[in-house]
XYZ file of C-alpha atoms in Angstrom:
705
model
C -8.449 58.660 -20.258
C -10.661 60.620 -22.608
C -12.987 63.375 -21.408
C -16.725 62.682 -21.193
C -18.091 62.180 -24.676
C -21.659 62.271 -25.671
C -22.635 59.670 -28.186
C -25.812 57.819 -27.610
C -24.424 54.478 -28.627
C -20.808 55.448 -28.854
C -20.308 55.736 -25.205
C -21.536 52.341 -24.857
C -18.943 51.213 -27.246
C -16.310 53.567 -25.995
C -14.852 50.896 -23.754
C -16.886 47.702 -23.963
C -14.173 45.750 -22.310
C -14.345 42.431 -20.581
C -12.785 44.228 -17.680
C -11.928 47.902 -17.922
C -11.158 50.753 -20.294
C -7.722 51.745 -18.970
C -5.151 48.966 -19.291
C -2.568 50.612 -17.070
C -5.139 50.975 -14.279
C -6.454 47.422 -14.351
C -4.921 46.442 -11.036
C -6.746 49.324 -9.346
C -10.204 48.391 -10.596
C -12.300 46.620 -7.980
C -15.441 44.539 -8.261
C -17.965 43.290 -5.754
C -19.603 40.540 -7.780
C -18.247 38.008 -5.294
C -19.868 40.077 -2.480
C -16.562 41.542 -1.352
C -14.274 44.149 -2.860
C -11.327 42.677 -4.723
C -8.840 43.546 -7.447
C -10.044 42.665 -10.899
C -6.764 40.932 -11.711
C -7.686 38.372 -9.045
C -11.015 37.456 -10.676
C -10.836 34.338 -12.910
C -13.892 35.193 -15.000
C -15.107 37.588 -17.689
C -16.180 40.870 -16.154
C -17.248 44.201 -17.593
C -16.933 47.192 -15.287
C -18.589 50.336 -16.616
C -17.104 53.338 -14.878
C -18.883 56.408 -13.575
C -17.330 58.527 -16.305
C -18.622 56.213 -19.010
C -22.094 56.261 -17.444
C -22.065 60.047 -17.313
C -20.903 60.230 -20.925
C -23.803 58.089 -22.041
C -26.287 59.859 -19.806
C -25.600 63.158 -21.517
C -26.948 61.659 -24.745
C -29.431 58.970 -23.729
C -30.609 58.024 -20.234
C -31.562 54.458 -21.194
C -29.409 51.946 -19.311
C -30.469 49.241 -21.737
C -28.654 50.884 -24.651
C -25.606 51.591 -22.465
C -25.338 47.944 -21.409
C -26.018 46.577 -24.888
C -23.147 48.535 -26.351
C -20.603 48.132 -23.583
C -21.071 44.487 -22.602
C -19.880 41.828 -25.061
C -22.201 38.842 -24.812
C -25.261 40.964 -24.044
C -27.866 41.013 -26.807
C -28.368 44.205 -28.863
C -30.523 47.051 -27.607
C -34.252 46.580 -28.185
C -34.880 50.312 -28.578
C -37.680 50.132 -26.012
C -38.342 50.059 -22.266
C -38.345 46.238 -22.219
C -35.271 44.045 -22.124
C -37.116 40.901 -23.217
C -34.841 39.079 -25.633
C -31.788 40.897 -24.264
C -30.104 37.852 -22.790
C -26.577 37.640 -21.400
C -24.699 34.797 -23.078
C -28.021 33.215 -23.985
C -29.544 33.241 -20.512
C -31.330 35.691 -18.241
C -29.172 37.928 -16.032
C -30.135 38.954 -12.513
C -30.325 42.759 -12.248
C -29.455 44.251 -8.859
C -28.998 47.621 -7.171
C -26.190 47.353 -4.618
C -26.761 43.609 -4.501
C -30.554 43.842 -4.012
C -32.411 41.944 -6.794
C -34.542 44.065 -9.143
C -35.544 41.275 -11.497
C -38.749 39.344 -10.815
C -37.667 35.784 -11.711
C -40.915 34.186 -10.468
C -42.708 36.082 -13.296
C -40.033 37.621 -15.416
C -41.484 40.654 -17.176
C -38.065 41.695 -18.525
C -38.206 45.203 -17.081
C -35.441 44.797 -14.497
C -32.819 46.772 -16.425
C -34.885 49.969 -16.189
C -35.064 50.454 -12.409
C -32.865 53.449 -11.592
C -31.584 56.547 -13.353
C -27.926 56.441 -14.453
C -27.238 59.719 -12.640
C -27.421 57.832 -9.326
C -24.765 55.255 -10.291
C -21.057 55.129 -9.520
C -20.396 52.117 -11.757
C -21.977 48.981 -13.179
C -20.476 45.527 -12.733
C -21.435 42.695 -15.081
C -20.337 39.194 -14.070
C -20.951 36.764 -16.931
C -22.013 33.151 -16.724
C -24.212 31.253 -14.266
C -23.394 32.053 -10.662
C -24.695 30.817 -7.330
C -23.308 33.762 -5.365
C -26.679 35.548 -5.326
C -29.031 32.591 -5.808
C -32.117 32.200 -7.995
C -32.422 34.121 -11.249
C -28.759 34.525 -12.182
C -28.562 31.841 -14.881
C -26.808 34.232 -17.298
C -24.844 36.197 -14.720
C -25.464 39.394 -12.784
C -25.777 43.080 -13.618
C -25.086 45.003 -10.432
C -25.783 48.749 -10.313
C -23.427 50.246 -7.718
C -24.827 53.547 -6.455
C -22.802 56.653 -5.653
C -21.336 57.506 -2.268
C -20.804 60.950 -0.785
C -17.373 62.205 -1.870
C -17.259 65.692 -0.348
C -15.409 66.048 2.984
C -16.498 68.734 5.482
C -18.251 70.542 2.649
C -21.020 70.202 0.082
C -20.795 69.514 -3.642
C -23.374 69.329 -6.364
C -24.194 69.264 -10.048
C -27.117 70.249 -12.253
C -27.580 69.122 -15.856
C -30.102 70.300 -18.464
C -30.528 68.729 -21.893
C -32.917 68.311 -24.786
C -33.242 65.431 -27.235
C -35.020 65.630 -30.600
C -35.373 63.952 -33.976
C -33.177 65.362 -36.726
C -35.388 63.639 -39.335
C -38.623 65.403 -38.402
C -38.538 67.853 -35.497
C -42.306 68.125 -35.010
C -43.355 66.972 -31.491
C -40.031 65.172 -30.976
C -38.373 67.612 -28.570
C -37.969 66.312 -25.042
C -36.414 67.804 -21.921
C -34.408 66.401 -19.055
C -33.162 67.853 -15.770
C -31.078 66.066 -13.173
C -29.299 67.183 -10.047
C -27.189 65.791 -7.250
C -25.768 67.064 -3.992
C -23.572 65.350 -1.418
C -21.624 66.268 1.658
C -20.148 65.147 4.925
C -20.429 66.767 8.351
C -18.307 65.106 11.014
C -19.420 61.444 11.064
C -22.570 61.958 8.999
C -22.645 61.912 5.182
C -25.436 62.210 2.648
C -26.115 61.924 -1.058
C -29.294 62.967 -2.872
C -29.932 62.646 -6.608
C -33.057 63.476 -8.579
C -33.953 63.358 -12.251
C -37.023 64.148 -14.313
C -37.483 63.642 -18.030
C -40.289 64.068 -20.532
C -39.758 62.536 -23.958
C -41.196 63.838 -27.158
C -42.269 61.397 -29.823
C -39.535 59.173 -31.201
C -39.230 58.905 -34.964
C -37.681 56.352 -37.304
C -35.548 57.066 -40.373
C -38.664 57.874 -42.405
C -39.944 60.346 -39.822
C -42.794 58.135 -38.591
C -43.477 57.801 -34.863
C -42.230 54.502 -33.433
C -44.824 51.948 -32.364
C -46.033 52.131 -28.764
C -45.448 48.588 -27.485
C -42.876 49.130 -24.707
C -42.345 52.477 -26.452
C -40.544 55.527 -25.133
C -42.489 58.220 -27.008
C -44.177 60.637 -24.582
C -42.684 58.732 -21.645
C -42.407 60.558 -18.326
C -39.562 59.270 -16.128
C -38.624 60.313 -12.610
C -36.111 58.958 -10.128
C -35.302 60.015 -6.580
C -32.418 58.395 -4.751
C -30.918 59.141 -1.361
C -28.176 57.570 0.729
C -27.486 58.517 4.351
C -24.508 57.195 6.302
C -23.126 57.447 9.810
C -19.627 56.298 10.838
C -19.561 55.270 14.484
C -15.790 54.978 14.145
C -13.291 53.933 11.471
C -14.586 50.338 11.548
C -18.353 50.586 12.063
C -20.858 52.192 9.697
C -24.631 52.320 9.360
C -26.127 53.233 5.981
C -29.672 53.839 4.746
C -30.651 54.097 1.082
C -33.935 54.733 -0.698
C -34.747 54.546 -4.411
C -37.979 55.592 -6.128
C -38.358 55.008 -9.868
C -41.277 55.605 -12.202
C -41.368 55.593 -16.004
C -44.725 55.608 -17.767
C -45.917 56.316 -21.264
C -48.656 58.946 -21.210
C -49.711 59.500 -24.801
C -52.634 60.294 -27.082
C -51.237 58.081 -29.849
C -52.364 54.727 -31.184
C -50.602 52.048 -33.216
C -51.105 51.345 -36.888
C -50.284 47.605 -36.728
C -47.983 45.997 -39.255
C -46.747 42.470 -39.879
C -43.094 41.473 -39.758
C -43.801 38.504 -42.046
C -45.096 40.946 -44.654
C -42.292 43.410 -44.021
C -44.758 46.060 -42.813
C -43.743 48.102 -39.781
C -45.909 49.084 -36.819
C -45.967 52.837 -36.245
C -48.045 55.312 -34.240
C -50.343 58.191 -35.203
C -52.616 60.691 -33.448
C -56.181 59.432 -33.154
C -59.387 60.501 -31.396
C -59.589 59.651 -27.697
C -61.894 56.684 -28.324
C -59.206 55.019 -30.449
C -56.205 55.768 -28.242
C -54.258 53.082 -26.430
C -56.436 51.765 -23.643
C -55.814 51.228 -19.997
C -53.318 52.599 -17.522
C -50.016 54.096 -18.741
C -47.504 51.294 -19.302
C -44.233 51.112 -17.384
C -42.901 50.953 -13.792
C -45.452 52.692 -11.560
C -43.537 54.058 -8.576
C -41.225 51.163 -7.723
C -39.465 51.515 -4.370
C -36.344 50.049 -2.727
C -35.251 50.559 0.899
C -31.999 49.121 2.264
C -30.419 49.367 5.714
C -26.821 48.175 5.921
C -24.427 47.817 8.866
C -20.735 47.055 8.387
C -17.966 46.280 10.850
C -14.543 45.917 9.227
C -13.090 44.248 12.330
C -15.876 42.208 13.863
C -13.278 39.694 14.992
C -9.707 38.776 14.023
C -9.028 39.652 10.350
C -12.752 39.542 9.648
C -15.328 41.925 8.245
C -19.099 41.662 8.646
C -21.898 43.135 6.557
C -25.523 42.892 7.688
C -28.303 44.268 5.542
C -32.078 44.146 5.400
C -34.070 45.331 2.425
C -37.595 45.757 1.128
C -38.763 46.208 -2.422
C -42.170 46.947 -3.902
C -42.614 46.667 -7.674
C -45.621 47.341 -9.864
C -44.857 47.058 -13.573
C -47.793 47.847 -15.834
C -47.940 46.286 -19.305
C -49.705 47.435 -22.477
C -53.324 46.645 -23.323
C -53.403 43.475 -25.441
C -56.282 42.027 -27.509
C -54.698 38.599 -26.894
C -56.122 38.821 -23.358
C -59.682 38.904 -24.707
C -62.607 36.750 -23.631
C -65.700 37.755 -25.656
C -67.956 35.399 -23.658
C -67.391 37.537 -20.558
C -67.299 40.857 -22.388
C -63.537 41.389 -22.426
C -62.119 42.700 -25.709
C -58.602 42.471 -24.310
C -56.717 43.110 -21.124
C -53.787 44.735 -19.420
C -51.585 42.929 -16.912
C -49.525 44.097 -13.935
C -46.584 42.273 -12.372
C -46.645 42.932 -8.637
C -43.706 41.827 -6.534
C -42.847 42.380 -2.891
C -39.466 41.303 -1.571
C -38.344 41.271 2.051
C -34.806 40.095 2.592
C -31.935 39.899 5.062
C -28.301 38.937 4.524
C -25.291 38.342 6.713
C -21.909 38.205 4.964
C -18.554 37.606 6.640
C -15.124 37.957 5.080
C -12.078 36.496 6.823
C -8.479 36.852 5.602
C -5.748 34.425 6.646
C -2.094 34.535 5.627
C -0.339 31.212 5.353
C 3.260 30.751 4.277
C 3.226 32.121 0.714
C -0.560 31.870 0.449
C -3.174 34.544 1.093
C -6.549 32.968 1.819
C -9.946 34.668 1.850
C -13.117 33.025 3.191
C -16.487 34.589 2.324
C -19.433 32.989 4.089
C -22.880 33.834 5.305
C -26.642 33.384 5.133
C -29.285 34.845 2.814
C -33.003 34.934 3.589
C -35.680 36.160 1.168
C -39.461 36.280 1.023
C -40.738 37.041 -2.489
C -44.445 37.427 -3.178
C -45.221 37.856 -6.891
C -48.393 37.784 -8.981
C -49.677 38.965 -12.371
C -53.305 40.086 -12.228
C -55.111 41.997 -14.954
C -56.236 45.569 -14.456
C -59.858 44.460 -14.912
C -59.641 42.144 -11.879
C -59.048 38.802 -13.583
C -56.131 36.755 -12.244
C -53.713 35.602 -14.921
C -50.907 34.408 -12.662
C -51.943 33.656 -9.069
C -49.996 34.922 -6.095
C -46.783 32.950 -5.615
C -45.068 33.107 -2.244
C -41.433 32.038 -2.151
C -39.429 31.609 1.053
C -35.721 31.079 0.476
C -32.917 30.366 2.921
C -29.353 29.818 1.732
C -25.922 29.362 3.216
C -22.728 29.825 1.245
C -18.959 29.587 1.435
C -16.638 31.086 -1.148
C -12.863 30.832 -0.861
C -9.986 32.516 -2.658
C -6.354 31.432 -2.506
C -3.577 33.674 -3.826
C -0.403 31.619 -4.212
C 2.923 33.382 -4.645
C 1.067 36.534 -5.770
C 0.364 35.179 -9.262
C -1.819 32.049 -8.999
C -5.406 32.617 -7.911
C -7.661 29.687 -7.067
C -11.322 30.134 -6.193
C -13.759 27.505 -4.955
C -17.134 27.692 -3.327
C -20.460 26.089 -2.529
C -23.993 27.357 -1.929
C -26.856 25.388 -0.413
C -30.306 26.819 -1.053
C -33.690 25.707 0.234
C -36.812 27.215 -1.358
C -40.486 26.740 -0.504
C -42.923 27.982 -3.143
C -46.604 28.157 -2.190
C -49.543 28.677 -4.550
C -53.224 28.461 -3.609
C -55.877 26.779 -5.760
C -56.601 28.794 -8.905
C -58.201 28.651 -12.345
C -56.356 29.425 -15.565
C -57.877 32.142 -17.721
C -59.828 31.616 -20.885
C -58.042 33.802 -23.433
C -59.004 34.190 -27.082
C -56.894 35.369 -29.994
C -59.925 34.922 -32.262
C -63.418 33.454 -32.097
C -62.060 29.981 -32.871
C -58.703 30.186 -31.063
C -59.259 30.118 -27.295
C -57.519 28.442 -24.389
C -59.564 26.169 -22.116
C -59.870 27.224 -18.428
C -58.577 24.655 -15.982
C -58.999 24.331 -12.218
C -55.561 23.756 -10.693
C -54.978 22.466 -7.168
C -52.465 24.538 -5.237
C -49.587 23.186 -3.208
C -46.234 24.014 -1.628
C -43.274 22.885 -3.680
C -39.886 22.386 -2.070
C -36.622 23.025 -3.899
C -33.208 22.106 -2.551
C -30.196 22.933 -4.663
C -26.479 22.729 -3.990
C -24.231 24.475 -6.470
C -20.452 24.568 -6.743
C -17.803 26.640 -8.427
C -14.076 26.401 -8.966
C -11.758 28.611 -10.985
C -8.074 29.331 -11.484
C -6.146 32.249 -12.924
C -2.426 32.463 -13.558
C -0.974 35.965 -13.804
C 2.089 34.611 -15.554
C 3.028 37.982 -17.049
C 1.426 41.149 -18.358
C 1.497 39.603 -21.814
C -0.383 36.425 -20.835
C -2.816 35.836 -17.955
C -4.990 32.760 -18.648
C -7.964 31.592 -16.574
C -10.439 28.718 -16.356
C -13.779 28.916 -14.602
C -16.450 26.331 -13.800
C -19.558 27.579 -12.048
C -23.065 26.328 -11.416
C -26.249 28.298 -10.992
C -29.734 27.297 -9.895
C -32.828 28.731 -11.516
C -36.442 27.852 -10.766
C -37.291 29.574 -14.030
C -40.337 31.672 -14.823
C -42.842 29.834 -12.625
C -45.578 32.353 -13.401
C -45.418 31.548 -17.108
C -45.692 27.843 -16.273
C -48.706 28.400 -14.010
C -50.683 30.557 -16.407
C -50.228 27.983 -19.201
C -50.929 24.960 -16.964
C -52.246 21.883 -18.776
C -52.684 19.688 -15.668
C -55.015 20.076 -12.678
C -52.416 19.913 -9.897
C -49.483 22.277 -9.422
C -47.480 19.287 -8.248
C -47.742 17.857 -11.772
C -46.481 20.986 -13.536
C -42.851 20.648 -14.557
C -41.529 23.288 -12.172
C -38.248 21.632 -11.170
C -35.292 23.915 -10.616
C -32.781 24.027 -13.431
C -29.075 23.617 -12.675
C -26.841 25.420 -15.151
C -23.253 24.244 -15.642
C -21.066 27.017 -17.018
C -17.528 26.463 -18.369
C -15.285 29.322 -19.431
C -11.684 29.687 -20.545
C -9.890 32.863 -21.530
C -6.869 35.089 -21.235
C -5.805 38.722 -21.195
C -2.641 40.249 -22.631
C -1.233 43.689 -21.979
C 1.532 45.225 -24.056
C 2.841 48.776 -24.216
C -0.078 50.197 -26.191
C -2.363 47.220 -26.802
C -4.619 45.169 -24.560
C -6.239 41.915 -25.723
C -8.984 39.954 -24.002
C -10.457 36.675 -25.251
C -12.963 34.304 -23.645
C -14.857 31.210 -24.812
C -17.685 29.554 -22.903
C -20.183 26.715 -22.879
C -23.201 26.287 -20.630
C -25.572 23.346 -20.305
C -28.821 22.714 -18.441
C -31.104 19.714 -18.242
C -34.138 22.024 -18.131
C -34.440 25.164 -20.189
C -37.186 27.745 -20.539
C -38.284 28.200 -24.136
C -41.772 28.503 -25.615
C -43.737 26.686 -28.297
C -46.796 28.138 -30.012
C -49.960 26.028 -29.674
C -51.938 26.857 -32.816
C -55.129 25.312 -31.402
C -55.265 27.582 -28.341
C -53.144 30.526 -29.489
C -51.024 30.223 -26.325
C -47.240 30.125 -26.117
C -46.529 27.186 -23.833
C -43.240 26.564 -22.001
C -40.934 23.836 -23.265
C -38.534 22.619 -20.588
C -35.972 20.668 -22.572
C -32.187 20.325 -22.157
C -30.133 23.155 -23.616
C -26.562 23.784 -24.646
C -25.283 27.306 -25.282
C -21.802 28.253 -26.446
C -19.917 31.283 -27.692
C -16.848 33.496 -27.567
C -15.899 37.155 -27.102
C -12.862 39.237 -27.893
C -11.572 42.765 -27.341
C -8.687 44.828 -28.717
C -7.836 48.139 -27.071
C -5.157 50.110 -28.947
C -3.959 53.367 -27.399
C -2.367 54.980 -30.447
C -1.254 58.097 -28.571
C -2.094 60.121 -25.493
C -4.911 61.780 -27.417
C -6.170 58.940 -29.623
C -7.573 55.542 -28.657
C -9.334 52.762 -30.594
C -11.414 49.953 -29.045
C -13.004 47.061 -30.944
C -15.022 44.072 -29.697
C -16.730 41.037 -31.163
C -19.120 38.562 -29.517
C -20.841 35.428 -30.804
C -23.348 33.139 -29.094
C -25.336 30.116 -30.274
C -27.517 27.515 -28.614
C -29.666 24.440 -29.128
C -32.431 22.412 -27.603
C -30.329 19.247 -27.473
C -33.294 16.905 -27.017
C -34.850 17.908 -30.347
C -31.536 19.054 -31.890
C -32.998 22.413 -32.905
C -31.621 25.894 -32.487
C -32.950 28.171 -29.748
C -34.940 31.246 -30.729
C -33.958 34.870 -30.315
C -35.573 35.171 -26.896
C -32.336 33.548 -25.741
C -29.846 33.690 -28.601
C -28.761 36.991 -30.099
C -27.016 37.574 -33.448
C -23.270 38.293 -33.636
C -22.328 41.777 -32.448
C -19.265 43.930 -33.164
C -18.386 47.396 -31.956
C -15.619 49.855 -32.727
C -14.950 53.396 -31.648
C -12.358 56.095 -31.968
C -11.867 58.503 -29.066
C -9.966 61.726 -29.748
C -9.098 64.290 -27.093
C -7.161 67.055 -28.802
C -7.119 69.288 -25.703
C -8.086 69.348 -22.041
C -11.347 71.095 -22.894
C -12.476 69.227 -26.005
C -13.217 65.580 -26.790
C -14.776 63.772 -29.743
C -15.984 60.198 -30.238
C -17.017 58.328 -33.364
C -18.507 54.881 -32.856
C -19.739 52.004 -34.950
C -22.124 49.155 -34.126
C -22.589 46.070 -36.281
C -25.296 43.469 -35.667
C -24.917 40.379 -37.849
C -27.236 37.896 -39.525
C -28.946 35.006 -37.750
C -31.202 32.889 -39.951
C -31.649 29.480 -38.322
C -35.334 28.732 -38.942
C -37.708 27.917 -41.792
C -41.217 29.353 -42.238
C -44.332 27.257 -41.636
C -46.645 25.882 -44.309
C -48.202 29.319 -44.800
C -44.796 30.838 -45.434
C -44.773 32.688 -42.097
C -42.275 32.618 -39.270
C -43.653 32.081 -35.783
C -42.634 32.928 -32.216
C -39.102 34.274 -31.877
C -37.821 32.546 -35.010
C -37.877 35.339 -37.569
C -34.707 35.769 -39.681
C -32.354 38.569 -38.600
C -30.503 40.569 -41.254
C -27.443 42.635 -40.401
C -27.439 46.375 -39.832
C -24.906 49.099 -39.032
C -25.148 52.209 -36.863
C -22.675 55.115 -36.685
C -22.726 57.761 -33.942
C -20.756 60.885 -33.158
C -20.465 62.971 -30.014
C -18.466 65.736 -28.441
C -18.011 67.842 -25.332
C -16.511 71.250 -24.734
C -15.610 72.710 -21.323
C -16.070 76.436 -21.839
C -15.608 77.519 -18.189
C -14.297 76.046 -14.950
C -17.709 74.793 -13.827
C -19.524 74.556 -17.172
C -19.615 71.878 -19.869
C -21.592 71.900 -23.102
C -22.219 68.645 -24.908
C -23.825 67.232 -28.018
C -24.435 63.807 -29.495
C -25.958 62.324 -32.612
C -27.319 58.786 -32.736
C -27.624 57.010 -36.088
C -25.621 59.694 -37.861
C -26.387 58.413 -41.364
C -30.088 57.814 -40.623
C -29.922 54.066 -41.229
C -33.395 52.631 -41.892
C -33.483 49.334 -39.985
C -35.373 47.012 -37.675
C -33.553 46.147 -34.404
C -32.694 42.458 -33.987
C -35.656 41.754 -31.698
C -38.088 43.498 -34.045
C -36.924 41.256 -36.895
C -37.106 37.981 -35.010
C -40.213 38.463 -32.831
C -43.362 37.687 -34.810
C -45.593 38.459 -31.825
C -47.923 41.361 -32.591
C -46.603 44.876 -32.069
C -42.883 44.148 -31.920
C -42.119 44.973 -35.568
C -41.038 48.545 -34.799
C -38.160 50.185 -36.650
C -35.083 51.608 -34.988
C -34.628 55.238 -34.089
C -33.709 57.578 -36.932
C -31.090 60.310 -36.594
C -31.593 61.834 -33.149
C -29.626 64.687 -31.583
C -28.965 65.751 -27.994
C -27.819 69.160 -26.753
C -27.119 70.003 -23.135
C -25.139 71.803 -20.484
C -23.838 70.811 -17.038
C -22.976 73.073 -14.101
C -20.926 71.812 -11.151
C -20.608 73.554 -7.781
């Protein structure tokens, strides 16, 4: 294993495996995507596990989880270079983001900010389970991204760490220097253990390859981010444990800049400049405004014969503030624009049981339980107007998942989940919104109602660990998704919520793949196909200027591959490739980039010449995707802009100069490539045409005690 390396994007590529970055340790890697701990070689599906060391490597260069995930997870769309993960789909569909199994996404009104909910310094690992899954219910049509937080590791003592770093533009230093401090301490005294982490960061301005400040829409320039996480545990005995955890996260852009708008159709970038206060970006600072999670968990590893029980209750309060937009204008009422907030309150409880039974030559595991969730979500505007009315969802689900290990080498999984959802919305009126004097939506009075959803989803999979050199698997899984109801409600074209096409979508996901392990080489290959009778895409209505949902059948397909070649004890090379494509099968047209990302390849070389020094060089390639034609005016619309390929090279290194001290450095975009990220090329919506980060350096030091 190589020592922590410090590339911004390299780390992400340093081991973007479908499973793990150490082939000889694969059998010791565990995942909890199925809600219980299990060996990864008993999971018949594509999984990426990002280890704590890899997270720490990346953190020392860039604290953005979005860039870490984009580079390490084949099948996940490229990094957007911003605080928003809109357009960053997983295998063409939306993933459900969780912290220790507690949902962070807001699927009732998906603002695509779920990835940025906790600081990486609080994480032990990240598990990404790909493909639709019913294990956690609504919102996991593309799979799940589960942030697993740290546990106390010190025994009868206390341990801690403090890290200081600075990040700055190497193209133009002026105003670009930022600072970050993070710390952690943990310990255990008799039966009580604790963990506390804290981080605070202030960014300078971020500059592109030409030295200009990046545009502000979902921007990270002048962002102030803070995270406080604590976990307290008490072991009643070796079998019973009570655990409390709390997470506070805030990340807001507080700046005196304003955008100089460009036009992606004209090839003109959006960038930011200093302006007088009257011209600065209006409204509240954009970003998560003090989001909180509280979880109380009780476990009994021997509740009855061969059975383990986990009970947890959780609460979550989210307030994500969006940028001021002139598209939310209504001149008739004196509004020149508006700024929206997604508010979401979740209150949930779960009971999970795990029973193991040994038959003659067969080890059987039964995972079963009940999930209950109350989710209240809305999207008002800061000025008091209601864009998306309050939606109250009550969900109750029961599930059974089984695993059968036959003769130690054949693994069969099968399961079912039954979910009942009631969604209530009161009477409301859609907003009149104007993009111009002649392009306005028409307000509509909509009668509220309670809509009932009942969905039963199934899964079955098999894996045959025939030998180290060939372990094939097949996986069929279903997921249920009631889609982005808030987007449907705010663009309602009928006067009764019962007439809006809000039916739940059932996603059928098929996957086949294999892994091969030889003396120095590991191969992993997977191909997949997913279908749904109802999708969630958008069509631009030129008369009203509103993007309206189109719920048409979809088919998405793709493949991924990885080669991990350990040349020597000190030198390792990892390369990946992923491809995804999809269509609206009713109209036989390709899906836009909100769902479908361009091909992506990564490669990195890790060199560890000594115990105290390590170096990493990484390469990212994002390919072309040009599936659409311009309109009669020669412009592309929506998310259909053509994507041209680009390449990024990064370098990083770390040196341990004393027992408790490490110094590190990293350089992103080493050759100062001048490019637009994939989303910036394809999104024609105003403000997204922002170039990628130019050469940016990080320097820092870590002290452990």
